[in-house]
Amino acid sequence: MKKLKVLLLMLSLLLVVPFGVFADEAKEESKEVKVYLFYGDGCGFCSNFKSWISEIEDDYDDKFELIQYEVWNNQSNSNLMEAVAAARNEEPGGVPYIIIGNQSWDGFADEYKEEILKKIDSEYKQDPSERYDIMNYVD
């Protein structure tokens, strides 16, 4: 009977330890800032943004997660973009529609790059539980 108890204890430890490891990994992932991108297939400005964001990934890769929604060919994503814009009291002027924290950008131009990087940095410095995430406010 004593051997059975020891065996059960060891088995339970084997089950608990891996879950603790995964929990730590999940905490690390939550540090990334969410960058929401609503884009259209074939949109030149969207392509420019995607190219630029992939260029900065080496320096910023642990700081942000790019979450993409194609809206020209996907009605659900288009509806989501409208709901996000409504929750922000905005009307997007088109794509790309980029949202980081409590800030958004319509379109993409070189002038936006520094602003976007500053926003990623400032959001990253915040405690993840204190960050504003628009998806928490979309119906």
Coordinates of N, CA and C in Angstrom, one line a residue:
M1 N 0.8 -1.2 0.0 CA 0.0 0.0 0.0 C 0.9 1.3 0.0
K2 N 1.9 1.2 0.8 CA 2.8 2.4 0.9 C 3.5 2.6 -0.5
K3 N 3.9 1.5 -1.2 CA 4.5 1.7 -2.6 C 3.5 2.3 -3.5
L4 N 2.2 2.0 -3.4 CA 1.2 2.5 -4.3 C 1.0 4.0 -4.0
K5 N 1.1 4.5 -2.8 CA 1.0 5.9 -2.5 C 2.2 6.6 -3.0
V6 N 3.4 6.1 -2.9 CA 4.6 6.7 -3.4 C 4.5 6.8 -5.0
L7 N 4.0 5.8 -5.6 CA 3.9 5.8 -7.0 C 2.9 6.8 -7.5
L8 N 1.7 6.9 -6.8 CA 0.7 7.9 -7.1 C 1.3 9.3 -6.9
L9 N 2.0 9.5 -5.9 CA 2.7 10.8 -5.6 C 3.6 11.2 -6.7
M10 N 4.4 10.3 -7.2 CA 5.4 10.5 -8.2 C 4.7 10.8 -9.6
L11 N 3.6 10.1 -9.8 CA 2.8 10.4 -11.0 C 2.2 11.7 -11.0
S12 N 1.7 12.1 -9.9 CA 1.0 13.4 -9.8 C 2.1 14.5 -10.0
L13 N 3.3 14.3 -9.5 CA 4.4 15.3 -9.7 C 4.7 15.4 -11.1
L14 N 4.7 14.3 -11.8 CA 5.0 14.3 -13.3 C 4.0 15.1 -14.0
L15 N 2.8 15.1 -13.6 CA 1.7 15.8 -14.3 C 1.8 17.3 -13.9
V16 N 2.1 17.6 -12.7 CA 2.1 19.0 -12.3 C 3.2 19.8 -12.9
V17 N 4.4 19.3 -12.9 CA 5.6 20.0 -13.3 C 5.5 20.5 -14.8
P18 N 5.1 19.7 -15.7 CA 5.0 20.2 -17.1 C 4.0 21.3 -17.2
F19 N 2.8 21.3 -16.5 CA 1.9 22.3 -16.5 C 2.5 23.6 -16.0
G20 N 3.3 23.6 -15.0 CA 4.0 24.7 -14.4 C 4.9 25.4 -15.5
V21 N 5.6 24.5 -16.2 CA 6.5 25.0 -17.3 C 5.7 25.7 -18.3
F22 N 4.5 25.1 -18.8 CA 3.7 25.8 -19.8 C 3.1 27.1 -19.3
A23 N 2.8 27.2 -18.0 CA 2.2 28.4 -17.4 C 3.3 29.5 -17.5
D24 N 4.6 29.2 -17.2 CA 5.6 30.2 -17.3 C 5.8 30.7 -18.8
E25 N 5.7 29.7 -19.7 CA 5.8 30.1 -21.1 C 4.7 31.0 -21.5
A26 N 3.5 30.7 -21.1 CA 2.3 31.6 -21.4 C 2.5 33.0 -20.9
K27 N 3.1 33.1 -19.7 CA 3.3 34.4 -19.1 C 4.3 35.2 -19.9
E28 N 5.3 34.5 -20.4 CA 6.3 35.2 -21.3 C 5.7 35.7 -22.6
E29 N 4.8 34.9 -23.2 CA 4.2 35.3 -24.4 C 3.3 36.5 -24.2
S30 N 2.7 36.6 -23.1 CA 1.7 37.7 -22.9 C 2.4 39.1 -22.8
K31 N 3.8 39.1 -22.7 CA 4.5 40.3 -22.7 C 4.5 41.1 -24.0
E32 N 4.2 40.3 -25.1 CA 4.2 40.9 -26.4 C 3.0 41.9 -26.6
V33 N 3.3 43.0 -27.2 CA 2.3 44.0 -27.5 C 1.5 43.5 -28.8
K34 N 0.2 43.6 -28.7 CA -0.6 43.2 -29.9 C -0.7 44.3 -30.9
V35 N -0.3 44.0 -32.1 CA -0.4 45.0 -33.2 C -1.5 44.4 -34.1
Y36 N -2.6 45.0 -34.2 CA -3.7 44.6 -35.0 C -3.6 45.2 -36.4
L37 N -3.7 44.4 -37.4 CA -3.6 44.9 -38.8 C -4.8 44.4 -39.6
F38 N -5.6 45.4 -40.0 CA -6.7 45.0 -41.0 C -6.2 45.5 -42.3
Y39 N -6.2 44.5 -43.3 CA -5.6 44.8 -44.6 C -6.4 44.2 -45.7
G40 N -6.1 44.6 -46.9 CA -6.7 44.0 -48.1 C -5.7 43.4 -49.0
D41 N -6.0 42.2 -49.5 CA -5.1 41.5 -50.4 C -4.9 42.4 -51.7
G42 N -3.7 42.7 -52.0 CA -3.4 43.5 -53.2 C -3.3 45.0 -52.9
C43 N -3.5 45.4 -51.7 CA -3.3 46.8 -51.3 C -1.8 47.1 -51.1
G44 N -1.4 48.1 -51.9 CA 0.0 48.5 -51.9 C 0.5 49.0 -50.5
F45 N -0.4 49.9 -49.9 CA 0.0 50.4 -48.6 C 0.1 49.3 -47.6
C46 N -0.8 48.3 -47.7 CA -0.7 47.2 -46.7 C 0.6 46.4 -47.0
S47 N 0.9 46.2 -48.2 CA 2.2 45.4 -48.5 C 3.4 46.2 -48.0
N48 N 3.3 47.5 -48.1 CA 4.5 48.3 -47.6 C 4.6 48.2 -46.1
F49 N 3.4 48.2 -45.4 CA 3.5 48.0 -44.0 C 4.0 46.6 -43.6
K50 N 3.5 45.6 -44.2 CA 3.9 44.3 -43.9 C 5.4 44.1 -44.2
S51 N 5.9 44.7 -45.3 CA 7.4 44.6 -45.6 C 8.2 45.3 -44.5
W52 N 7.7 46.5 -44.1 CA 8.4 47.2 -43.1 C 8.4 46.5 -41.7
I53 N 7.3 46.0 -41.3 CA 7.1 45.3 -40.0 C 8.0 44.1 -40.0
S54 N 8.1 43.4 -41.2 CA 9.0 42.2 -41.2 C 10.5 42.6 -41.1
E55 N 10.8 43.8 -41.6 CA 12.2 44.3 -41.5 C 12.6 44.6 -40.1
I56 N 11.6 45.0 -39.2 CA 12.0 45.4 -37.9 C 11.8 44.2 -36.9
E57 N 11.3 43.1 -37.4 CA 11.1 41.9 -36.5 C 12.4 41.5 -35.8
D58 N 13.5 41.5 -36.4 CA 14.7 41.1 -35.7 C 15.0 42.0 -34.4
D59 N 14.8 43.3 -34.5 CA 15.0 44.1 -33.4 C 13.8 44.2 -32.4
Y60 N 12.6 43.9 -32.9 CA 11.4 44.1 -32.1 C 10.6 42.8 -31.9
D61 N 11.2 41.7 -32.4 CA 10.4 40.4 -32.5 C 9.9 40.0 -31.1
D62 N 10.6 40.2 -30.0 CA 10.1 39.8 -28.7 C 9.1 40.8 -28.1
K63 N 8.9 42.0 -28.8 CA 8.1 43.0 -28.2 C 6.7 43.0 -28.8
F64 N 6.4 42.5 -29.9 CA 5.1 42.6 -30.5 C 4.7 41.3 -31.2
E65 N 3.4 41.2 -31.3 CA 2.7 40.1 -32.0 C 1.8 40.7 -33.1
L66 N 2.0 40.4 -34.3 CA 1.2 41.0 -35.4 C 0.0 40.1 -35.6
I67 N -1.2 40.6 -35.5 CA -2.4 39.9 -35.6 C -3.1 40.5 -36.9
Q68 N -3.3 39.7 -37.9 CA -3.7 40.2 -39.2 C -5.1 39.7 -39.5
Y69 N -5.9 40.6 -40.1 CA -7.2 40.3 -40.6 C -7.4 40.8 -42.0
E70 N -7.5 39.9 -43.0 CA -7.8 40.3 -44.4 C -9.3 40.7 -44.5
V71 N -9.6 41.9 -45.0 CA -11.0 42.4 -45.0 C -11.6 42.5 -46.3
W72 N -10.9 42.5 -47.4 CA -11.5 42.6 -48.7 C -12.2 41.4 -49.2
N73 N -11.7 40.2 -48.8 CA -12.2 38.9 -49.2 C -12.8 38.1 -48.1
N74 N -12.9 38.7 -46.9 CA -13.4 38.0 -45.8 C -14.4 38.9 -45.0
Q75 N -15.7 38.6 -45.2 CA -16.8 39.4 -44.6 C -16.7 39.5 -43.1
S76 N -16.4 38.4 -42.5 CA -16.3 38.3 -41.0 C -15.2 39.3 -40.5
N77 N -14.1 39.3 -41.2 CA -13.0 40.2 -40.8 C -13.4 41.7 -41.1
S78 N -14.1 41.9 -42.2 CA -14.6 43.2 -42.5 C -15.5 43.7 -41.5
N79 N -16.4 42.8 -41.0 CA -17.4 43.2 -39.9 C -16.6 43.5 -38.6
L80 N -15.6 42.7 -38.4 CA -14.8 42.9 -37.2 C -14.1 44.3 -37.2
M81 N -13.6 44.7 -38.4 CA -12.9 46.0 -38.5 C -13.9 47.1 -38.3
E82 N -15.1 46.9 -38.8 CA -16.2 47.9 -38.5 C -16.5 48.0 -37.0
A83 N -16.6 46.9 -36.4 CA -16.9 46.8 -35.0 C -15.8 47.5 -34.1
V84 N -14.6 47.2 -34.5 CA -13.4 47.8 -33.8 C -13.4 49.3 -34.0
A85 N -13.7 49.7 -35.2 CA -13.7 51.2 -35.5 C -14.8 51.8 -34.7
A86 N -16.0 51.2 -34.7 CA -17.1 51.7 -33.9 C -16.8 51.8 -32.4
A87 N -16.1 50.8 -31.9 CA -15.7 50.8 -30.5 C -14.7 51.9 -30.2
R88 N -14.0 52.3 -31.2 CA -13.0 53.4 -31.0 C -13.6 54.8 -31.5
N89 N -14.9 54.8 -31.8 CA -15.6 56.0 -32.3 C -14.8 56.6 -33.5
E90 N -14.5 55.7 -34.4 CA -13.8 56.1 -35.6 C -14.5 55.5 -36.9
E91 N -14.1 56.0 -38.0 CA -14.5 55.4 -39.3 C -13.2 55.2 -40.0
P92 N -12.8 54.0 -40.2 CA -11.5 53.8 -40.9 C -11.6 54.3 -42.3
G93 N -10.6 55.0 -42.8 CA -10.6 55.5 -44.1 C -10.2 54.5 -45.2
G94 N -9.9 53.3 -44.7 CA -9.5 52.3 -45.6 C -8.5 51.4 -44.9
V95 N -7.7 50.7 -45.7 CA -6.7 49.8 -45.2 C -5.3 50.3 -45.7
P96 N -4.3 50.0 -44.9 CA -4.3 49.2 -43.7 C -4.9 50.1 -42.5
Y97 N -5.5 49.4 -41.6 CA -6.1 50.0 -40.4 C -5.3 49.3 -39.3
I98 N -4.4 50.1 -38.7 CA -3.5 49.5 -37.7 C -3.8 50.0 -36.3
I99 N -3.8 49.1 -35.3 CA -4.2 49.5 -34.0 C -3.2 48.9 -33.0
I100 N -2.6 49.8 -32.2 CA -1.7 49.4 -31.1 C -2.2 50.1 -29.9
G101 N -2.6 49.3 -28.9 CA -3.1 49.9 -27.6 C -4.3 50.8 -27.9
N102 N -4.2 52.1 -27.5 CA -5.3 53.0 -27.7 C -5.1 53.9 -28.9
Q103 N -4.2 53.6 -29.8 CA -3.9 54.4 -30.9 C -4.1 53.6 -32.2
S104 N -4.5 54.4 -33.3 CA -4.7 53.7 -34.6 C -4.2 54.6 -35.7
W105 N -4.0 53.9 -36.8 CA -3.5 54.6 -38.0 C -4.3 54.1 -39.2
D106 N -4.7 55.0 -40.0 CA -5.4 54.7 -41.3 C -4.3 54.8 -42.4
G107 N -4.2 53.8 -43.2 CA -3.1 53.8 -44.2 C -1.8 53.6 -43.6
F108 N -0.7 53.8 -44.4 CA 0.6 53.7 -44.0 C 1.5 54.5 -44.8
A109 N 2.4 55.3 -44.1 CA 3.4 56.1 -44.8 C 4.6 56.1 -44.0
D110 N 5.7 56.5 -44.6 CA 7.0 56.5 -43.8 C 6.9 57.4 -42.6
E111 N 6.1 58.4 -42.6 CA 6.0 59.3 -41.4 C 5.4 58.5 -40.2
Y112 N 4.7 57.4 -40.4 CA 4.1 56.6 -39.3 C 5.1 55.7 -38.6
K113 N 6.2 55.4 -39.3 CA 7.1 54.4 -38.7 C 7.6 54.8 -37.3
E114 N 8.1 56.0 -37.1 CA 8.6 56.4 -35.8 C 7.5 56.3 -34.7
E115 N 6.3 56.8 -35.1 CA 5.2 56.8 -34.2 C 4.8 55.4 -33.8
I116 N 4.8 54.5 -34.7 CA 4.5 53.1 -34.5 C 5.5 52.4 -33.6
L117 N 6.8 52.7 -33.8 CA 7.8 52.1 -33.0 C 7.8 52.7 -31.6
K118 N 7.5 54.0 -31.4 CA 7.3 54.5 -30.1 C 6.2 53.9 -29.4
K119 N 5.1 53.7 -30.1 CA 3.9 53.1 -29.4 C 4.2 51.7 -29.0
I120 N 4.8 50.9 -29.8 CA 5.2 49.5 -29.4 C 6.1 49.6 -28.2
D121 N 7.1 50.5 -28.2 CA 8.0 50.6 -27.0 C 7.2 51.0 -25.8
S122 N 6.3 52.0 -25.9 CA 5.6 52.5 -24.7 C 4.7 51.4 -24.2
E123 N 4.0 50.7 -25.1 CA 3.1 49.6 -24.6 C 3.9 48.5 -24.0
Y124 N 5.0 48.2 -24.6 CA 5.8 47.1 -24.1 C 6.3 47.3 -22.6
K125 N 6.6 48.6 -22.3 CA 7.0 49.0 -21.0 C 5.9 48.9 -19.9
Q126 N 4.7 48.9 -20.4 CA 3.6 48.8 -19.4 C 3.4 47.3 -19.0
D127 N 2.9 47.2 -17.8 CA 2.5 45.8 -17.3 C 1.5 45.3 -18.3
P128 N 1.6 44.1 -18.8 CA 0.6 43.5 -19.7 C -0.8 43.6 -19.2
S129 N -1.0 43.5 -17.9 CA -2.4 43.5 -17.4 C -3.0 44.9 -17.5
E130 N -2.1 45.9 -17.6 CA -2.6 47.3 -17.7 C -2.8 47.8 -19.1
R131 N -2.4 47.1 -20.1 CA -2.5 47.5 -21.5 C -4.0 47.6 -22.0
Y132 N -4.2 48.5 -22.8 CA -5.5 48.7 -23.5 C -5.6 47.7 -24.7
D133 N -6.6 46.9 -24.8 CA -6.7 46.0 -25.9 C -8.1 46.2 -26.4
I134 N -8.2 46.7 -27.6 CA -9.5 47.1 -28.2 C -10.4 45.9 -28.3
M135 N -9.9 44.7 -28.5 CA -10.7 43.5 -28.7 C -11.5 43.2 -27.4
N136 N -11.1 43.7 -26.3 CA -11.9 43.6 -25.1 C -13.2 44.4 -25.1
Y137 N -13.3 45.4 -26.1 CA -14.4 46.3 -26.1 C -15.3 46.2 -27.3
V138 N -15.0 45.1 -28.1 CA -15.8 44.9 -29.3 C -16.9 44.0 -29.0
D139 N -18.1 44.3 -29.5 CA -19.3 43.5 -29.3 C -19.3 42.3 -30.2

